[in-house]
mmCIF file of C-alpha atoms in Angstrom:
data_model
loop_
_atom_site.group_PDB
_atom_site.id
_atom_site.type_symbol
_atom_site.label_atom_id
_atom_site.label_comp_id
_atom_site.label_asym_id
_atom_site.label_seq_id
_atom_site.Cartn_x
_atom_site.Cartn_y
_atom_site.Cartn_z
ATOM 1 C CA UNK A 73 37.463 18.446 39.439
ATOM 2 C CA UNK A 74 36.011 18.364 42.909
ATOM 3 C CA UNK A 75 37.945 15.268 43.104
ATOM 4 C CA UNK A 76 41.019 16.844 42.609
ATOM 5 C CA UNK A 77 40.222 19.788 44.976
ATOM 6 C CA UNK A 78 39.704 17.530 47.698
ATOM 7 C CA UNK A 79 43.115 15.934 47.085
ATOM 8 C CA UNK A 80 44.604 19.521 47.157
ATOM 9 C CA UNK A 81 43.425 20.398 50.493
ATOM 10 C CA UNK A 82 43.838 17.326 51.841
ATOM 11 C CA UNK A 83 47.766 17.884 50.968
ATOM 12 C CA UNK A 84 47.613 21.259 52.046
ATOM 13 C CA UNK A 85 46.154 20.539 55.511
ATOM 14 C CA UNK A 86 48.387 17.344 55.914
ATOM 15 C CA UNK A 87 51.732 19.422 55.381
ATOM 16 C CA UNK A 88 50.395 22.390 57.626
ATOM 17 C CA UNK A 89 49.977 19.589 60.644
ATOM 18 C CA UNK A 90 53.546 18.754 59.933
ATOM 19 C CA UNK A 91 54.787 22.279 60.196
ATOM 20 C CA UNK A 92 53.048 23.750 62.499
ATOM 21 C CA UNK A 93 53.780 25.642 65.531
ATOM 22 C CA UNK A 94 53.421 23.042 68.477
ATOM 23 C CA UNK A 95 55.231 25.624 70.706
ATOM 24 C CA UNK A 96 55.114 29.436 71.177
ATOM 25 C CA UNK A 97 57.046 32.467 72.596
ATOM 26 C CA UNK A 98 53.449 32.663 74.640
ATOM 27 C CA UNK A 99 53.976 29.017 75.832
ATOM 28 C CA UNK A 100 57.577 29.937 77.105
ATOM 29 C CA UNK A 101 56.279 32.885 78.914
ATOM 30 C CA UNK A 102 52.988 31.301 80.303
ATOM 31 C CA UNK A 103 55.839 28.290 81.702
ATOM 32 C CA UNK A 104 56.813 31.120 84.090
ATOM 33 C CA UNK A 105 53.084 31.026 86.530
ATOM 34 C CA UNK A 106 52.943 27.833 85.805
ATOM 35 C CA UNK A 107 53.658 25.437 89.168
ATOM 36 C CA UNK A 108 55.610 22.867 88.501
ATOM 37 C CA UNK A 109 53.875 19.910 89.021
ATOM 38 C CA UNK A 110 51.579 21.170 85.757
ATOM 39 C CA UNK A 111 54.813 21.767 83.242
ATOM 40 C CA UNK A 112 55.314 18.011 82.560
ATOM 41 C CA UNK A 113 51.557 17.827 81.539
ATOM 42 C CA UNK A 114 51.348 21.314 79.747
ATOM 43 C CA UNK A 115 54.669 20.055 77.986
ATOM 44 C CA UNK A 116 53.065 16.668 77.109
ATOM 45 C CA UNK A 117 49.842 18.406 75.799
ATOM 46 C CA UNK A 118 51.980 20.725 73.471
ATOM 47 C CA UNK A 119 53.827 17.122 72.424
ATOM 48 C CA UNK A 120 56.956 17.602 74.280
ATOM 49 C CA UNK A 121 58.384 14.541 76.055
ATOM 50 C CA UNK A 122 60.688 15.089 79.268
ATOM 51 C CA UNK A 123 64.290 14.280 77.554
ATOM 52 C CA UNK A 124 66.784 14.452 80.446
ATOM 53 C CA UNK A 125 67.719 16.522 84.082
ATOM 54 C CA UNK A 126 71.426 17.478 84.148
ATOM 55 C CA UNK A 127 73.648 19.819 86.114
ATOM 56 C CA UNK A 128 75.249 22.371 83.743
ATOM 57 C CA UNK A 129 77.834 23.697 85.907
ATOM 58 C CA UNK A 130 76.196 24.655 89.144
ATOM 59 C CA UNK A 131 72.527 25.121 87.785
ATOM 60 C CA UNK A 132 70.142 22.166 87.538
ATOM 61 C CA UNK A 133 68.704 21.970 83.830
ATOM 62 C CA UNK A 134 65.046 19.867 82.716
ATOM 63 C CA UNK A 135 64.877 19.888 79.012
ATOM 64 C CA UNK A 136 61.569 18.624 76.655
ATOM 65 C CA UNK A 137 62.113 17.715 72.822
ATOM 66 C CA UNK A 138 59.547 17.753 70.898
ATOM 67 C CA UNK A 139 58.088 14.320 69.926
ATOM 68 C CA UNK A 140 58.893 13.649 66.038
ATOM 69 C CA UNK A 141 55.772 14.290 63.520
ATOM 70 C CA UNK A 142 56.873 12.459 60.480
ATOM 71 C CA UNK A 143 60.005 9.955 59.593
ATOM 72 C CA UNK A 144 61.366 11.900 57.733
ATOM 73 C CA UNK A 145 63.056 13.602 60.537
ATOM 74 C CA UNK A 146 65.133 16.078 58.422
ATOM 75 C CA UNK A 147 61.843 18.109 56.873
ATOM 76 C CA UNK A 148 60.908 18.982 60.545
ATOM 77 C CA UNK A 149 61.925 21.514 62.462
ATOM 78 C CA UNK A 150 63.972 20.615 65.379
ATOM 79 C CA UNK A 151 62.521 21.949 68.325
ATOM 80 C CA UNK A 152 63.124 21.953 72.457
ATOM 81 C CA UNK A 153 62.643 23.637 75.798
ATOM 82 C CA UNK A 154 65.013 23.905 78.584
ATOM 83 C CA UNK A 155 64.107 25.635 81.929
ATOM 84 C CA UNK A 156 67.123 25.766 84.715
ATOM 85 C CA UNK A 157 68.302 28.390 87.906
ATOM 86 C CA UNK A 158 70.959 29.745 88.092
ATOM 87 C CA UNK A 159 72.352 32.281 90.907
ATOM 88 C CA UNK A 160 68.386 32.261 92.045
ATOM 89 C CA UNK A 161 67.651 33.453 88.935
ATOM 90 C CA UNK A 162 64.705 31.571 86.685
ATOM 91 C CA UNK A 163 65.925 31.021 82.775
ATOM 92 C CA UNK A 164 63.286 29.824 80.406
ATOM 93 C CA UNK A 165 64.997 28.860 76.478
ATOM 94 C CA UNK A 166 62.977 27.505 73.512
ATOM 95 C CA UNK A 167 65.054 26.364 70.756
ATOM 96 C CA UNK A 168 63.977 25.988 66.734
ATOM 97 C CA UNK A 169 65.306 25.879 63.805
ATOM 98 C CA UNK A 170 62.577 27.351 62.065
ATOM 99 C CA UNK A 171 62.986 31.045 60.946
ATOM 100 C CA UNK A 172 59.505 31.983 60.637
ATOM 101 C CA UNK A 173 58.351 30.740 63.972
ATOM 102 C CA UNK A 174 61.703 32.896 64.973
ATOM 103 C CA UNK A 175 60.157 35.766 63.404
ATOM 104 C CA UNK A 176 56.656 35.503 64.746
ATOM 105 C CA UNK A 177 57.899 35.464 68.237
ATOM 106 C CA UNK A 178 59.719 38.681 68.035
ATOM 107 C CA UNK A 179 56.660 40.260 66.229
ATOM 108 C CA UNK A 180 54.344 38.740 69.197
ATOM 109 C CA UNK A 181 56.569 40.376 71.948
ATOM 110 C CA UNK A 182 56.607 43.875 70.015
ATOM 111 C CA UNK A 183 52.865 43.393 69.708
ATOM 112 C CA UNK A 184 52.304 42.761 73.535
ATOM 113 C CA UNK A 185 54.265 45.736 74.783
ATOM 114 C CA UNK A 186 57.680 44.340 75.240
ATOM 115 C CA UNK A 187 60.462 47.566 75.710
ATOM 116 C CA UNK A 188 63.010 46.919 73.005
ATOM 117 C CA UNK A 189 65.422 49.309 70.759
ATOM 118 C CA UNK A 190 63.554 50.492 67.894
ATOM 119 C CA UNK A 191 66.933 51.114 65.993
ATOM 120 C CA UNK A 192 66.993 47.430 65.732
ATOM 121 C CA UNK A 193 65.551 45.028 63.190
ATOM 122 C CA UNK A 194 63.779 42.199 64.050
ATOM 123 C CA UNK A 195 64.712 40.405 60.451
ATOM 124 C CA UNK A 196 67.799 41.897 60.588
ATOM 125 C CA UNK A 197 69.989 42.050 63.902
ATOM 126 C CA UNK A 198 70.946 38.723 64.926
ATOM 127 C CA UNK A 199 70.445 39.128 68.276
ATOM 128 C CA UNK A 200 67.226 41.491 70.455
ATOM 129 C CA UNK A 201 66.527 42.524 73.789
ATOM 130 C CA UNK A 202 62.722 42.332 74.863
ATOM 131 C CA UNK A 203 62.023 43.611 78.519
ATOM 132 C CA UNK A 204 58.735 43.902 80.035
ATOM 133 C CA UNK A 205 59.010 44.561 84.089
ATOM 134 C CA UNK A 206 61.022 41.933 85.448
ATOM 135 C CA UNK A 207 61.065 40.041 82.464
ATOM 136 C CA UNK A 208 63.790 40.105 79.984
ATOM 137 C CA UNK A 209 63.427 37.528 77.106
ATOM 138 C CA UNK A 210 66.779 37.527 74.490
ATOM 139 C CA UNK A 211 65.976 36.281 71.338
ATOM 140 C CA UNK A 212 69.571 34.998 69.496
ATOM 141 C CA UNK A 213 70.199 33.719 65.709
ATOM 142 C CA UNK A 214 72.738 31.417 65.055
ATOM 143 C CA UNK A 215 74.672 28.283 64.244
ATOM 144 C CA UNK A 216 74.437 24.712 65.970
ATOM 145 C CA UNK A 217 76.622 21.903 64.240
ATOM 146 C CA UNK A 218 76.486 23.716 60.831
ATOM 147 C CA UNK A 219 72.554 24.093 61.143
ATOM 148 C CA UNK A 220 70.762 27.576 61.837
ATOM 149 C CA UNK A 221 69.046 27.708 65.301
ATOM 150 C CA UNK A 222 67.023 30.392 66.872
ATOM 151 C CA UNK A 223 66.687 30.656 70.692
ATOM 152 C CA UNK A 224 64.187 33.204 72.789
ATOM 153 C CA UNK A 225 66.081 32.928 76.180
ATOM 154 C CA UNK A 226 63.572 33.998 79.401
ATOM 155 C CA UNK A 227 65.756 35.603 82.044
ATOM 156 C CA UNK A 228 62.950 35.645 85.159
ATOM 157 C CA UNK A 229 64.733 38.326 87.917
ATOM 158 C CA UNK A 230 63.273 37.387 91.414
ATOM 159 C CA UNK A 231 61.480 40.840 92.808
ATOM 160 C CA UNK A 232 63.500 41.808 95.985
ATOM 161 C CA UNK A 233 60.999 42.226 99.842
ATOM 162 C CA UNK A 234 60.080 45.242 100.370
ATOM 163 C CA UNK A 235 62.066 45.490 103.647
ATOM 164 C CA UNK A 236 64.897 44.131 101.749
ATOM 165 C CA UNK A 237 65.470 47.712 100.540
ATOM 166 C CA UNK A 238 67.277 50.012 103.263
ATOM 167 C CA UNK A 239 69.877 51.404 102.055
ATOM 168 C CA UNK A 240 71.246 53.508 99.237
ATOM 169 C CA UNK A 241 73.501 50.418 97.552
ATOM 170 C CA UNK A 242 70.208 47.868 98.217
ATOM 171 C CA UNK A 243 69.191 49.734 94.726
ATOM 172 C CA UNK A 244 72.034 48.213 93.244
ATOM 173 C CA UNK A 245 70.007 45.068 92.083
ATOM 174 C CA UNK A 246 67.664 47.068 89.920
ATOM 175 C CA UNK A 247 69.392 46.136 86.565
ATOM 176 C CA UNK A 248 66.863 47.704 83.970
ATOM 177 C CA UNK A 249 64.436 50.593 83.942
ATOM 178 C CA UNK A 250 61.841 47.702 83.316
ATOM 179 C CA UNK A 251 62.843 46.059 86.762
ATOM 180 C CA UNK A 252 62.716 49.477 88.059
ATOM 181 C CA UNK A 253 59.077 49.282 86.969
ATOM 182 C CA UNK A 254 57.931 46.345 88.159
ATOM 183 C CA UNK A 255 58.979 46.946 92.131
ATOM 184 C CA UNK A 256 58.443 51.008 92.454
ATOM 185 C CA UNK A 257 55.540 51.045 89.669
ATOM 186 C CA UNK A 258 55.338 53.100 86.220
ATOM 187 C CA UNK A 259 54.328 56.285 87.679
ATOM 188 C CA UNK A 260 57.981 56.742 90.055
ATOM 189 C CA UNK A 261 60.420 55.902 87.431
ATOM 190 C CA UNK A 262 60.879 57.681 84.631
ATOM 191 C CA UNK A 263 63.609 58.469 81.467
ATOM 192 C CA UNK A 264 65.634 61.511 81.366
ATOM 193 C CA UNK A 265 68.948 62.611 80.416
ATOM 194 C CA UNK A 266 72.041 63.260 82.547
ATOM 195 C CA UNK A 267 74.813 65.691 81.489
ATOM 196 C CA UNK A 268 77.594 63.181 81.750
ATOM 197 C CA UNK A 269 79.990 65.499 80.347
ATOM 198 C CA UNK A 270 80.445 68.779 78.388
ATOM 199 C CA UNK A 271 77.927 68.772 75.688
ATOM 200 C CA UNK A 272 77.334 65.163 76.150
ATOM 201 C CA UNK A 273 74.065 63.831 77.259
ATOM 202 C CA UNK A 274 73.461 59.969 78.836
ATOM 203 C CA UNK A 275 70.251 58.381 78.552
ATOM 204 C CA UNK A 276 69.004 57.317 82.231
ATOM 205 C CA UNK A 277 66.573 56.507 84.575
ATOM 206 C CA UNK A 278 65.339 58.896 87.444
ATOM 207 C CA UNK A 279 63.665 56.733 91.203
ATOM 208 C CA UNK A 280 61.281 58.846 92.664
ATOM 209 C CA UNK A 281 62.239 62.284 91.076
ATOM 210 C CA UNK A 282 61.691 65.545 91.973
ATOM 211 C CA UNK A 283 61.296 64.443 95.662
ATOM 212 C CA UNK A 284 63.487 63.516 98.817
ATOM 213 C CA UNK A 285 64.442 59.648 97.635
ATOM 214 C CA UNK A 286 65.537 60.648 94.333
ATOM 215 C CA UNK A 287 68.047 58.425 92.575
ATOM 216 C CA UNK A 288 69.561 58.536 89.096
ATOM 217 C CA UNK A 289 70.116 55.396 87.602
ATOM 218 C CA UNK A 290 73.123 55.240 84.617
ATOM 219 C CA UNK A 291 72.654 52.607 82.171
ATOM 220 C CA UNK A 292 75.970 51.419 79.838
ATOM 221 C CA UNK A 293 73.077 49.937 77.692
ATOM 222 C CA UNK A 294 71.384 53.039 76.651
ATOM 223 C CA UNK A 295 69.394 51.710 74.103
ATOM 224 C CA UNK A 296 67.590 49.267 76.422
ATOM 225 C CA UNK A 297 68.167 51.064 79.384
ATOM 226 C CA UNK A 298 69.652 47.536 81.194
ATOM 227 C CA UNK A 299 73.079 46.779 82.339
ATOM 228 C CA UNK A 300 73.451 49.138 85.023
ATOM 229 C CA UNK A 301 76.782 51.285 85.410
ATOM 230 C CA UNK A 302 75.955 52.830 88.647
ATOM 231 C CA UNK A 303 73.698 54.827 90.682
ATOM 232 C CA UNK A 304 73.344 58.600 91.669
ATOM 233 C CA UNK A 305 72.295 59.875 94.667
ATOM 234 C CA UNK A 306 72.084 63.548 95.103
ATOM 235 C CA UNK A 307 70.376 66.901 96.582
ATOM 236 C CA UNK A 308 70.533 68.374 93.148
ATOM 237 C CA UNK A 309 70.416 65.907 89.898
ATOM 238 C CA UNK A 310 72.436 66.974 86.933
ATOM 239 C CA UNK A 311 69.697 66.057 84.474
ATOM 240 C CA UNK A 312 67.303 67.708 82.363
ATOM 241 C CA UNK A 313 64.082 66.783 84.136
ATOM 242 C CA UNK A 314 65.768 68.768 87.058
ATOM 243 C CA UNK A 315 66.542 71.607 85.139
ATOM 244 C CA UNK A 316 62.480 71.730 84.074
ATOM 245 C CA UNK A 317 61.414 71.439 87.824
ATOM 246 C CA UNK A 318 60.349 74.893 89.097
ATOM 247 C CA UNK A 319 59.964 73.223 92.744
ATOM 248 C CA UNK A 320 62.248 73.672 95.327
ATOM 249 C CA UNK A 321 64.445 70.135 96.432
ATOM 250 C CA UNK A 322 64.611 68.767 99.602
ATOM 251 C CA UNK A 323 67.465 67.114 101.160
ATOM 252 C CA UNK A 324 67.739 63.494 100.231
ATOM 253 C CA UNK A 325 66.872 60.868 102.688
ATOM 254 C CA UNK A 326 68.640 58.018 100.936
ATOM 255 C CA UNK A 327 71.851 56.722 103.286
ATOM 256 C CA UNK A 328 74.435 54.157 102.476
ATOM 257 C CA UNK A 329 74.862 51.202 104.845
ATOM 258 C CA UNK A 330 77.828 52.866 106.204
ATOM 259 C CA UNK A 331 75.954 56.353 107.080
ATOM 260 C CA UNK A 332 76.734 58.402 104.063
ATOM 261 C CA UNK A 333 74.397 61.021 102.611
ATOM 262 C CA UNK A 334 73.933 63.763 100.462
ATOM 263 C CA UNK A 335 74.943 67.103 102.302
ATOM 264 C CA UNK A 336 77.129 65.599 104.709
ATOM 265 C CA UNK A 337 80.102 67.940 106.401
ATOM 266 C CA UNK A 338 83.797 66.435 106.010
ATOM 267 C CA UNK A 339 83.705 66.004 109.656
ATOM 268 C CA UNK A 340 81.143 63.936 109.842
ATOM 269 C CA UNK A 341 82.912 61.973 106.795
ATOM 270 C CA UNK A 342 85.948 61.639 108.557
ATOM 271 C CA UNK A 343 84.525 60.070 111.635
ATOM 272 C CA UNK A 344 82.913 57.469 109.940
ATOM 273 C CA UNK A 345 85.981 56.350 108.181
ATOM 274 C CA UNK A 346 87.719 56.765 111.520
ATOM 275 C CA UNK A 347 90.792 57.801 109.376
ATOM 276 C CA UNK A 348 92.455 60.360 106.786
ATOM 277 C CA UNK A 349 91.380 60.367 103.429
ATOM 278 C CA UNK A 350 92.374 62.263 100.297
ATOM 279 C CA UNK A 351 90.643 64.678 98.209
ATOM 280 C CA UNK A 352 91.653 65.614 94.187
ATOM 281 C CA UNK A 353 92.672 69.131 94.576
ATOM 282 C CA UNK A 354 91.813 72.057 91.944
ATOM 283 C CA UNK A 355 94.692 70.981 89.614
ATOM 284 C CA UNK A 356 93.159 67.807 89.290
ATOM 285 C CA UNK A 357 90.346 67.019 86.679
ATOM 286 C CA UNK A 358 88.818 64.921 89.115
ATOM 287 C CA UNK A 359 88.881 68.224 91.319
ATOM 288 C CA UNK A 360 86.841 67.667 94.902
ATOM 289 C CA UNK A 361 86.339 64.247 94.796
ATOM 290 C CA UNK A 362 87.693 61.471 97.320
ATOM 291 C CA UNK A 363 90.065 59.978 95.860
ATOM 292 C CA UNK A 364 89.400 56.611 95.293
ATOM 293 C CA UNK A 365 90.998 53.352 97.373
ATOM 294 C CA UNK A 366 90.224 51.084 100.919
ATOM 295 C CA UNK A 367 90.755 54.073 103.031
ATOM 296 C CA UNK A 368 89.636 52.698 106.202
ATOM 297 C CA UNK A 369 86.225 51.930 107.401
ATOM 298 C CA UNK A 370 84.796 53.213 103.647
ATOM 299 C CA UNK A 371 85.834 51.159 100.481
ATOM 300 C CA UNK A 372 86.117 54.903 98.179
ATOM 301 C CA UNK A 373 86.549 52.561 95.304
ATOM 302 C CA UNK A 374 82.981 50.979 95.539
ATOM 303 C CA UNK A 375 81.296 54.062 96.544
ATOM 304 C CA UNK A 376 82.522 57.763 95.057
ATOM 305 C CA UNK A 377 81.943 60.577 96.632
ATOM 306 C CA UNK A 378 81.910 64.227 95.450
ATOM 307 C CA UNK A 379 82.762 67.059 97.427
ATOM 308 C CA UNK A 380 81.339 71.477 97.430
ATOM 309 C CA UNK A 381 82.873 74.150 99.338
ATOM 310 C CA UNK A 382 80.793 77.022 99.717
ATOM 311 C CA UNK A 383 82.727 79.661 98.428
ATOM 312 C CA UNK A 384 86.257 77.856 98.522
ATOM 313 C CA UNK A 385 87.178 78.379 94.855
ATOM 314 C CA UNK A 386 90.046 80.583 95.671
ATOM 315 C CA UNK A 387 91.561 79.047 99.008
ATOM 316 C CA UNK A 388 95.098 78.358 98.236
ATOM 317 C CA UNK A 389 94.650 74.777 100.048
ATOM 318 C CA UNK A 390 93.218 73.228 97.047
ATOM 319 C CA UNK A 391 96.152 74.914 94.699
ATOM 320 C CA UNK A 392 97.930 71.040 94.424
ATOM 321 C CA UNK A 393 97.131 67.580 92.692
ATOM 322 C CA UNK A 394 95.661 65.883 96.245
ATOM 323 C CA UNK A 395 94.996 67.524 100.373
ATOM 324 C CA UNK A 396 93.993 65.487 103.496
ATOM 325 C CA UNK A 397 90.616 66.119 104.869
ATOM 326 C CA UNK A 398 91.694 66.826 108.084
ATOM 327 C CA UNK A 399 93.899 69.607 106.059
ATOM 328 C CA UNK A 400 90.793 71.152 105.298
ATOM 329 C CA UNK A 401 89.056 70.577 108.752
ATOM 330 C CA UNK A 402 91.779 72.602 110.436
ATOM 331 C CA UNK A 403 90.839 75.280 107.611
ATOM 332 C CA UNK A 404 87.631 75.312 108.936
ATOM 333 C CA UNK A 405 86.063 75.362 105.747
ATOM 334 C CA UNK A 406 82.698 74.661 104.786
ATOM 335 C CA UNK A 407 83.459 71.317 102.730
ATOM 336 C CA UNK A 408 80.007 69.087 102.173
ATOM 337 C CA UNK A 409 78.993 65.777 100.195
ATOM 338 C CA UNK A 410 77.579 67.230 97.151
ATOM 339 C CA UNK A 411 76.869 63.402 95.127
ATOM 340 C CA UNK A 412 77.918 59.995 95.800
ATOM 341 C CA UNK A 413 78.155 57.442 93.162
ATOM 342 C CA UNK A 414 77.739 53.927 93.846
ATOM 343 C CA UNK A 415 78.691 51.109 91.548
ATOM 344 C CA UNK A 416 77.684 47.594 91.651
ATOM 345 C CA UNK A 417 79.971 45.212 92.772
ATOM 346 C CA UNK A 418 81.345 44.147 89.426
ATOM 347 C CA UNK A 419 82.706 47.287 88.877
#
């Protein structure tokens, strides 16, 4: 009996060698500090072995396989790492074909704090989003000549100098409200809602609120709060943080590379663009805003700006689809930048 107990566990122990995790979502991530004159060891402690360098399109690639465990090669898992840049941006990938180690990893990344949407399943959804300052790891089911394959892909985004950020459209690069995090720090970034329309609310993330560099930041991933649509920069934000605040705004201090701020007078607009421009008039649903286009010195399509009049609702001047700026100069009317809008340059 002992005997055959011994046998048992022998098997049981034998098959778990065979099957076991070499390689974990913590080994990807821990690849990241790691300087690269280590990786080839760490790689060949974890039994990895260097398989090839290539160029995949105009990023350099170094995979590792991992070194087979038994002959028969078909009751393994097929594992492998690749790490490449591309656009100076890190990418870490570990590829299985094992579900449960698949599983695991997603449960590992929940368990260390990763941001990800709740609404999603992580047995489930086929695909997950797991961000964690300027960290976002993607983990992806799905087919690879006819055989499942599971991938956790580590997108590394490089953390902008300090004096790198000037200007209002510099905030451009902050992608996530996890990025956010990682450059200004937890306690300056927060989530709020905008009013994006009539009885509509938009999940966002407010820079610095309640204060003189405030900035609104519009995500068109709203569960993950990535993928950035654009930015808002404003005296007065249209969300309801703002509408809680019982302290009095200041002016905001944020400026575009081309001079524009909150609060600005038309005049001051129209000398910078050292032209004309058009502005939506009250029959307009865009009513007040520049109307978008290369107007002259200021690209309006990159960067939109909206318009106040204090106390202008009735002046017949606005009474038509579109009126000049210097229309309303010679009115002498009390037009201001009320919020400008930037949007990154895929837009």
């Amino acid at each position: 009996m002992k005997s055959l107990l011994l046998i048992i566990c022998f098997q049981y122990f034998a098959f778990v060698s065979v099957y076991s995790q070499s390689f974990t979502i913590d080994d990807l991530v821990s690849l990241i500090s790691m300087p690269s004159k280590n990786i080839d060891r760490f790689m060949g402690r974890n039994k990895y072995a260097l398989n090839k360098n290539r160029a995949d399109g105009n990023a350099m690639m170094t995979s590792f396989v991992e070194k087979a465990k038994s002959k028969k090669k078909d009751e393994v898992p097929n594992r492998s790492v690749d790490m490449y840049k591309k656009d100076g941006t890190n990418y870490y990938a570990f590829h299985t074909t094992a579900l449960d180690e698949y599983l695991d990893g997603q449960r590992r990344l929940i368990k260390d704090g990763y941001f990800y949407d709740t609404s999603r399943h992580v047995s489930k959804d086929s695909s997950m989003l797991f961000q964690k300052r300027n960290l976002a790891i993607s983990a992806i089911a799905g087919m690879k000549d006819s055989v499942p394959e599971y991938t956790f892909v580590i997108e590394e985004k490089a953390l902008p100098d300090v004096s790198e950020i000037k200007h209002a459209e510099d905030l451009l690069r902050f992608t996530s409200h996890e990025f956010l995090i990682s450059f200004f720090g937890k306690k300056n970034v927060e989530k709020d809602l905008l009013y994006f329309a009539e009885n509509q609310l938009k999940k966002c993330s407010v820079l610095f609120g309640h204060s003189s560099y405030q900035v609104v930041f519009v995500w068109n991933d709203e569960n993950n709060l990535t993928d950035l649509a654009y930015i808002l920069v404003s005296n007065l934000m249209p969300t309801q943080g703002a509408d809680k605040y019982d302290g009095v705004f200041s002016n905001n201090e944020w400026k575009l590379a081309s001079g524009i701020y909150a609060g600005m007078d038309i005049r001051d607009l129209i000398n910078l663009n050292q032209n004309d421009f058009e502005i939506y008039g009250n029959s307009s649903e865009f009513a007040f805003m520049v109307k978008p286009g290369e107007s002259d010195k200021i690209d309006f399509n990159k960067t939109e700006v909206m318009l106040s009049c204090k106390g202008c609702n009735t002046d017949r001047i606005f009474d038509k689809p579109t009126v000049g700026a210097r229309d309303i100069v010679r009115e002498n009317l009390p037009v201001y930048i009320f919020d400008i809008i930037i949007y990154p340059s895929h837009h």
